[in-house]
Amino acid sequence: MRYVDEFRDPKKASILVEDIHRLVQHVPQARNRPLQLMEFCGGHTHTIFKYGIEQMLPESVELVHGPGCPVCVLPMGRVDDCVAIAECPGVIFTTFGDAMRVPGSRKSLLQAKATGADVRMVYSPLDALAIARDNPDREVVFFGLGFETTMPATALTILAAERQRVANFSVFCNHITTLPTIKAILDSSDMELDGFLGPGHVSMVIGTHPYHFIAGHYHKPVVIAGFEPLDILQSLWMLLKQLAERRCVVENQYARIVPEAGNIQALDAIQQVFEIREYFEWRGLGSIDHSGVRIRDCFAGYDAERRFAVPNLSIADPKACQCGEVLKGVIKPWECKVFGRACTPETPLGSLMVSSEGACAAYFNYGKISAEIPAATEEVF
């Protein structure tokens, strides 16, 4: 297949859905309880809700929405740090758009902008570097966040800033890592997972090898999945086939994009600029060992945490917010007490309602889809 509409073909989807319904009958675990399959990536969550994929699946297959949305797991204290930097005199604070509305304990970046801070949305860290070149009398800070998908762009921008001798540019680094987080989920007593849909864009950078510990040590099958509805359905079929055959391996459904060894140039840039933190705090999940990166000492001049005094406090979420339980898959978005009432995309209490990849926002926008098989397949594609 070469065109996007081919990955949304309702006839092909119907065939996959029928096969999934047949295949699950041969999975031993599904005879006693629903299978728990986690999609780690927020992009997968968005596709699942948008196309009504959950409604197409057998009742014995339950999708668990994981913490793979970097905006959603940003703790309140780090948002407060962003606001503190943005409100410093002479600072231009640059960020991706979906981070502007994440609530801190006092305000969001968007609210800081409304009260006078110079906060600007950019599409790339290179945009922030260009702003720094154009404003040599101002300090320009880029809010670096995201998993391994966005790390290379930040790393290459820091290397470019050093090469071009742009001294008024720095990065507030909040990049996080995928594998320690998956390990923390697997080690959690709250979870009983049967398999994973591996994140496609992260895997494009890191490759397929790093996931082998999930299959080898934890005996859970993994399928690295693409982002179109047929990608998701085929990946679920592949997971169920492994479970039916009692296999636990790492398979790559997204082979058209994900190379086995990853992107060597991107990995080299990450290694050159960043080092692993001892721990990093996640909203709703607490501190996870080795789950974030920081800028190496040799690039300290481009590290906003060293250039600015930031509060660096740990702030608890509002008591009514249950983002942590949703992120771990313990509850579904609509089971949160404030979902759709006190917490909406217009007035978010929790970060899962801010980003389009957040499970709460995705369900709020698309979760009313419900139809029977096979009519659902025709309707939502």
Coordinates of C-alpha atoms in Angstrom, one line a residue:
M1 CA 0.0 0.0 0.0
R2 CA 1.2 3.5 -0.9
Y3 CA -1.6 5.9 -0.2
V4 CA -3.1 6.9 3.2
D5 CA -6.7 6.0 2.2
E6 CA -5.5 2.5 1.6
F7 CA -4.7 2.3 5.3
R8 CA -8.3 3.3 6.1
D9 CA -10.1 0.8 3.8
P10 CA -13.3 -0.4 5.5
K11 CA -13.3 -3.7 3.6
K12 CA -9.8 -4.6 4.7
A13 CA -10.7 -3.5 8.2
S14 CA -13.8 -5.8 8.3
I15 CA -11.6 -8.8 7.3
L16 CA -9.1 -8.0 10.1
V17 CA -11.9 -7.5 12.6
E18 CA -13.5 -10.8 11.7
D19 CA -10.1 -12.5 12.0
I20 CA -9.5 -10.9 15.4
H21 CA -12.9 -12.2 16.7
R22 CA -12.0 -15.7 15.5
L23 CA -8.4 -15.6 16.7
V24 CA -9.2 -14.5 20.3
Q25 CA -11.1 -17.8 20.8
H26 CA -7.8 -19.6 20.6
V27 CA -6.0 -17.5 23.3
P28 CA -6.0 -19.5 26.6
Q29 CA -5.9 -16.4 28.8
A30 CA -9.1 -15.0 27.2
R31 CA -11.2 -17.9 28.5
N32 CA -11.1 -16.6 32.1
R33 CA -10.7 -12.9 31.8
P34 CA -10.4 -10.0 29.3
L35 CA -7.0 -9.7 27.7
Q36 CA -5.2 -6.5 28.6
L37 CA -3.3 -5.1 25.7
M38 CA -1.5 -1.7 26.2
E39 CA -0.9 0.8 23.5
F40 CA 2.0 2.9 24.9
C41 CA 1.9 5.8 22.5
G42 CA -0.6 8.7 22.6
G43 CA -0.7 8.7 18.8
H44 CA -2.1 5.2 18.9
T45 CA -4.6 6.2 21.6
H46 CA -5.8 9.0 19.3
T47 CA -6.3 6.7 16.3
I48 CA -8.1 4.1 18.5
F49 CA -10.6 6.6 19.7
K50 CA -11.0 8.5 16.4
Y51 CA -11.8 5.4 14.4
G52 CA -13.8 3.6 17.1
I53 CA -11.4 0.6 17.1
E54 CA -12.4 -0.4 20.7
Q55 CA -16.0 -0.8 19.6
M56 CA -14.9 -3.2 16.9
L57 CA -13.0 -5.6 19.2
P58 CA -14.4 -8.6 21.1
E59 CA -15.4 -8.1 24.7
S60 CA -12.6 -10.4 25.7
V61 CA -10.0 -7.8 24.4
E62 CA -9.5 -4.7 26.5
L63 CA -7.2 -1.9 25.4
V64 CA -5.2 -0.2 28.2
H65 CA -4.1 3.4 27.3
G66 CA -0.5 3.9 28.4
P67 CA 1.5 7.0 29.4
G68 CA 3.1 7.6 25.9
C69 CA 2.0 11.3 25.6
P70 CA 4.9 13.4 26.8
V71 CA 2.8 16.5 27.4
C72 CA 0.4 14.4 29.5
V73 CA 3.1 13.1 31.9
L74 CA 4.7 16.5 32.5
P75 CA 4.5 17.1 36.3
M76 CA 3.0 20.3 37.6
G77 CA 6.4 21.3 39.2
R78 CA 8.1 21.4 35.8
V79 CA 5.3 23.5 34.3
D80 CA 5.9 25.9 37.2
D81 CA 9.6 26.0 36.3
C82 CA 8.7 26.9 32.7
V83 CA 6.5 29.7 33.9
A84 CA 9.3 31.0 36.3
I85 CA 11.8 31.1 33.4
A86 CA 9.2 32.7 31.0
E87 CA 8.5 35.5 33.5
C88 CA 12.2 36.4 33.9
P89 CA 12.9 39.9 32.4
G90 CA 14.4 39.7 28.9
V91 CA 13.4 36.1 28.2
I92 CA 11.7 34.8 25.1
F93 CA 10.3 31.4 26.0
T94 CA 9.5 29.1 23.1
T95 CA 7.5 25.9 23.1
F96 CA 5.4 23.5 21.0
G97 CA 1.8 24.5 21.0
D98 CA 0.3 21.6 22.9
A99 CA 2.5 22.4 26.0
M100 CA 1.1 25.9 26.3
R101 CA -2.1 24.9 28.0
V102 CA -0.8 22.3 30.5
P103 CA -1.8 23.5 33.9
G104 CA 0.8 24.3 36.6
S105 CA 0.0 25.0 40.2
R106 CA -0.4 28.8 39.5
K107 CA -0.9 29.1 35.8
S108 CA -0.1 27.6 32.4
L109 CA 2.3 29.1 29.9
L110 CA -0.7 30.4 27.9
Q111 CA -1.9 32.2 31.1
A112 CA 1.7 33.5 31.6
K113 CA 1.7 34.9 28.1
A114 CA -1.7 36.6 28.8
T115 CA -0.2 38.4 31.8
G116 CA 2.8 39.7 29.9
A117 CA 5.4 36.9 29.5
D118 CA 6.9 36.6 26.0
V119 CA 5.9 33.0 25.3
R120 CA 6.0 31.9 21.6
M121 CA 4.8 28.8 19.9
V122 CA 7.3 27.2 17.5
Y123 CA 7.2 24.1 15.3
S124 CA 10.9 23.1 15.7
P125 CA 13.8 23.9 18.0
L126 CA 15.5 25.4 14.9
D127 CA 12.7 28.0 15.0
A128 CA 13.8 28.9 18.5
L129 CA 17.4 29.1 17.4
A130 CA 16.4 31.5 14.6
I131 CA 14.6 33.7 17.1
A132 CA 17.8 33.8 19.2
R133 CA 19.9 34.9 16.2
D134 CA 17.3 37.6 15.5
N135 CA 17.2 38.8 19.1
P136 CA 20.8 38.9 20.3
D137 CA 19.9 41.1 23.3
R138 CA 17.3 38.6 24.6
E139 CA 17.7 35.2 26.2
V140 CA 15.8 32.6 24.2
V141 CA 14.8 29.4 25.9
F142 CA 13.4 26.4 24.1
F143 CA 11.2 24.0 26.1
G144 CA 12.6 20.6 25.1
L145 CA 10.2 17.8 25.8
G146 CA 9.1 14.5 24.3
F147 CA 10.4 10.9 24.0
E148 CA 13.3 9.7 21.8
T149 CA 11.2 10.9 18.8
T150 CA 12.0 14.6 19.5
M151 CA 15.3 14.2 21.3
P152 CA 17.4 14.2 18.0
A153 CA 16.0 17.6 16.8
T154 CA 16.8 19.2 20.2
A155 CA 20.3 17.6 20.2
L156 CA 21.1 18.7 16.7
T157 CA 19.9 22.3 17.5
I158 CA 22.2 22.5 20.5
L159 CA 25.1 21.4 18.2
A160 CA 24.1 24.0 15.7
A161 CA 23.9 26.7 18.3
E162 CA 27.5 25.8 19.4
R163 CA 28.7 25.7 15.8
Q164 CA 27.1 29.1 15.1
R165 CA 28.2 30.5 18.4
V166 CA 24.7 31.6 19.4
A167 CA 25.3 32.4 23.1
N168 CA 21.8 33.6 24.0
F169 CA 20.1 30.3 23.3
S170 CA 19.4 27.5 25.8
V171 CA 17.1 24.5 26.3
F172 CA 14.9 23.6 29.3
C173 CA 15.3 19.9 29.0
N174 CA 12.4 17.7 29.9
H175 CA 13.0 14.8 27.4
I176 CA 12.0 11.4 28.7
T177 CA 12.8 7.8 27.8
T178 CA 10.5 5.0 26.9
L179 CA 12.0 1.8 28.1
P180 CA 12.4 2.5 31.8
T181 CA 8.8 3.6 31.9
I182 CA 7.6 0.4 30.3
K183 CA 9.7 -1.5 32.9
A184 CA 8.1 0.5 35.7
I185 CA 4.6 -0.4 34.3
L186 CA 5.5 -4.1 34.1
D187 CA 6.8 -4.0 37.6
S188 CA 3.7 -2.4 39.0
S189 CA 1.4 -4.5 41.1
D190 CA -1.6 -2.6 39.7
M191 CA -1.1 -4.0 36.2
E192 CA -1.7 -7.4 34.6
L193 CA -0.8 -6.8 31.0
D194 CA -0.8 -9.5 28.3
G195 CA 1.0 -7.6 25.5
F196 CA 2.1 -4.3 24.1
L197 CA 1.7 -2.2 21.0
G198 CA 5.1 -0.6 20.7
P199 CA 5.4 3.1 19.8
G200 CA 6.1 3.6 16.1
H201 CA 7.9 7.0 16.1
V202 CA 10.1 6.2 19.1
S203 CA 11.1 3.0 17.4
M204 CA 12.0 4.8 14.2
V205 CA 14.8 6.3 16.3
I206 CA 15.8 3.5 18.7
G207 CA 15.0 0.5 16.5
T208 CA 13.5 -2.8 17.6
H209 CA 16.3 -4.4 19.7
P210 CA 15.7 -2.4 22.9
Y211 CA 12.3 -4.0 23.4
H212 CA 13.6 -7.6 23.6
F213 CA 13.7 -7.5 27.4
I214 CA 9.9 -7.2 27.4
A215 CA 9.5 -10.5 25.6
G216 CA 12.6 -12.2 27.1
H217 CA 12.4 -11.3 30.7
Y218 CA 8.7 -10.4 31.2
H219 CA 7.3 -12.9 28.7
K220 CA 5.0 -10.3 27.1
P221 CA 4.6 -10.1 23.3
V222 CA 5.4 -6.8 21.6
V223 CA 4.3 -5.5 18.2
I224 CA 5.6 -2.2 17.0
A225 CA 2.7 -0.5 15.3
G226 CA 2.0 2.2 12.8
F227 CA -0.7 4.9 13.3
E228 CA -3.4 4.3 10.7
P229 CA -6.5 2.3 11.7
L230 CA -5.4 -0.8 9.6
D231 CA -1.9 -0.6 11.3
I232 CA -3.6 -0.8 14.7
L233 CA -5.9 -3.6 13.7
Q234 CA -3.1 -5.6 12.1
S235 CA -0.9 -5.1 15.1
L236 CA -3.6 -6.3 17.4
W237 CA -4.1 -9.3 15.2
M238 CA -0.4 -10.0 15.4
L239 CA -0.4 -9.8 19.2
L240 CA -3.3 -12.1 19.4
K241 CA -1.6 -14.6 17.1
Q242 CA 1.4 -14.7 19.3
L243 CA -0.8 -15.2 22.4
A244 CA -2.7 -18.0 20.6
E245 CA 0.5 -19.7 19.6
R246 CA 2.1 -19.1 23.0
R247 CA 4.9 -17.1 21.6
C248 CA 6.6 -14.0 23.1
V249 CA 8.7 -12.1 20.6
V250 CA 9.1 -8.6 19.2
E251 CA 7.5 -8.1 15.8
N252 CA 7.6 -5.0 13.6
Q253 CA 4.3 -4.2 11.9
Y254 CA 5.6 -0.7 11.0
A255 CA 8.5 -2.0 9.0
R256 CA 7.9 0.6 6.3
I257 CA 9.2 3.2 8.7
V258 CA 11.0 1.4 11.6
P259 CA 14.5 0.0 10.8
E260 CA 15.7 -2.8 13.0
A261 CA 18.8 -0.8 14.1
G262 CA 17.0 2.5 14.4
N263 CA 18.4 5.8 13.1
I264 CA 22.1 5.8 13.8
Q265 CA 22.7 9.5 13.1
A266 CA 19.9 10.4 15.5
L267 CA 21.2 8.1 18.2
D268 CA 24.7 9.6 17.8
A269 CA 23.4 13.1 18.3
I270 CA 21.4 12.0 21.4
Q271 CA 24.5 10.3 22.8
Q272 CA 26.7 13.3 22.1
V273 CA 24.5 15.9 23.8
F274 CA 22.5 14.1 26.5
E275 CA 23.1 11.8 29.5
I276 CA 20.7 9.8 31.5
R277 CA 19.3 11.4 34.7
E278 CA 19.2 9.3 37.9
Y279 CA 15.5 9.7 38.0
F280 CA 12.7 11.9 36.6
E281 CA 9.3 12.7 37.9
W282 CA 6.2 11.8 35.9
R283 CA 2.8 13.3 36.4
G284 CA 0.6 10.5 38.0
L285 CA 3.5 8.0 38.0
G286 CA 6.0 9.6 40.5
S287 CA 9.7 9.3 40.1
I288 CA 11.0 6.7 37.7
D289 CA 14.7 5.7 37.7
H290 CA 16.7 6.6 34.5
S291 CA 13.5 7.8 32.7
G292 CA 14.8 11.2 31.6
V293 CA 17.9 12.9 30.1
R294 CA 19.8 16.0 30.9
I295 CA 22.3 18.1 28.9
R296 CA 25.9 17.0 29.3
D297 CA 28.4 19.2 31.2
C298 CA 30.2 20.0 27.9
F299 CA 27.1 21.8 26.7
A300 CA 26.3 23.4 30.1
G301 CA 26.1 26.9 28.5
Y302 CA 23.0 25.7 26.6
D303 CA 21.2 24.3 29.7
A304 CA 18.5 26.6 30.9
E305 CA 18.3 24.8 34.3
R306 CA 21.9 26.0 35.0
R307 CA 21.4 29.5 33.5
F308 CA 18.2 30.3 35.4
A309 CA 17.0 29.9 39.0
V310 CA 14.0 27.5 38.8
P311 CA 11.9 26.4 41.8
N312 CA 12.3 22.7 41.0
L313 CA 9.6 21.7 43.4
S314 CA 7.4 18.6 43.3
I315 CA 3.8 19.6 43.2
A316 CA 0.9 17.2 43.7
D317 CA -2.0 17.1 41.2
P318 CA -5.4 18.4 42.3
K319 CA -7.0 15.8 44.5
A320 CA -10.0 15.4 42.2
C321 CA -7.8 14.7 39.2
Q322 CA -7.2 11.0 38.5
C323 CA -4.6 11.3 35.7
G324 CA -2.3 8.9 37.4
E325 CA -4.8 6.1 37.4
V326 CA -5.7 6.7 33.8
L327 CA -2.0 6.9 32.8
K328 CA -1.4 3.5 34.4
G329 CA -4.5 2.0 32.8
V330 CA -6.1 1.4 36.2
I331 CA -9.3 3.3 35.2
K332 CA -10.7 4.5 31.9
P333 CA -11.0 8.2 31.2
W334 CA -14.7 8.4 31.7
E335 CA -14.4 6.7 35.1
C336 CA -12.6 9.8 36.5
K337 CA -14.8 11.8 38.8
V338 CA -14.3 15.1 37.0
F339 CA -14.2 13.9 33.4
G340 CA -16.4 16.0 31.1
R341 CA -17.7 18.1 34.0
A342 CA -15.0 20.1 35.9
C343 CA -12.4 18.8 33.4
T344 CA -12.9 19.5 29.7
P345 CA -10.5 20.5 26.8
E346 CA -11.6 24.1 27.4
T347 CA -11.0 24.0 31.2
P348 CA -8.5 21.1 31.8
L349 CA -7.7 20.1 35.4
G350 CA -5.3 17.4 34.2
S351 CA -2.8 17.2 31.4
L352 CA -4.6 14.2 29.8
M353 CA -7.3 16.6 28.8
V354 CA -4.9 19.1 27.1
S355 CA -3.0 17.3 24.4
S356 CA -4.9 15.7 21.5
E357 CA -2.9 12.6 22.2
G358 CA -4.1 12.4 25.8
A359 CA -6.6 9.6 26.5
C360 CA -9.1 11.9 28.2
A361 CA -9.1 14.5 25.4
A362 CA -9.3 11.7 22.8
Y363 CA -12.2 10.1 24.5
F364 CA -13.9 13.4 25.1
N365 CA -13.7 14.2 21.3
Y366 CA -14.4 10.8 19.9
G367 CA -15.6 8.5 22.6
K368 CA -19.3 8.7 21.8
I369 CA -18.7 6.4 18.8
S370 CA -20.6 3.1 19.3
A371 CA -22.0 0.8 16.7
E372 CA -22.2 -2.9 16.1
I373 CA -19.8 -5.1 14.0
P374 CA -19.6 -4.9 11.0
A375 CA -21.6 -1.7 10.7
A376 CA -19.1 0.2 12.9
T377 CA -16.3 -0.6 10.5
E378 CA -18.1 1.0 7.6
E379 CA -19.3 4.0 9.6
V380 CA -16.1 5.3 11.2
F381 CA -13.6 4.8 8.4

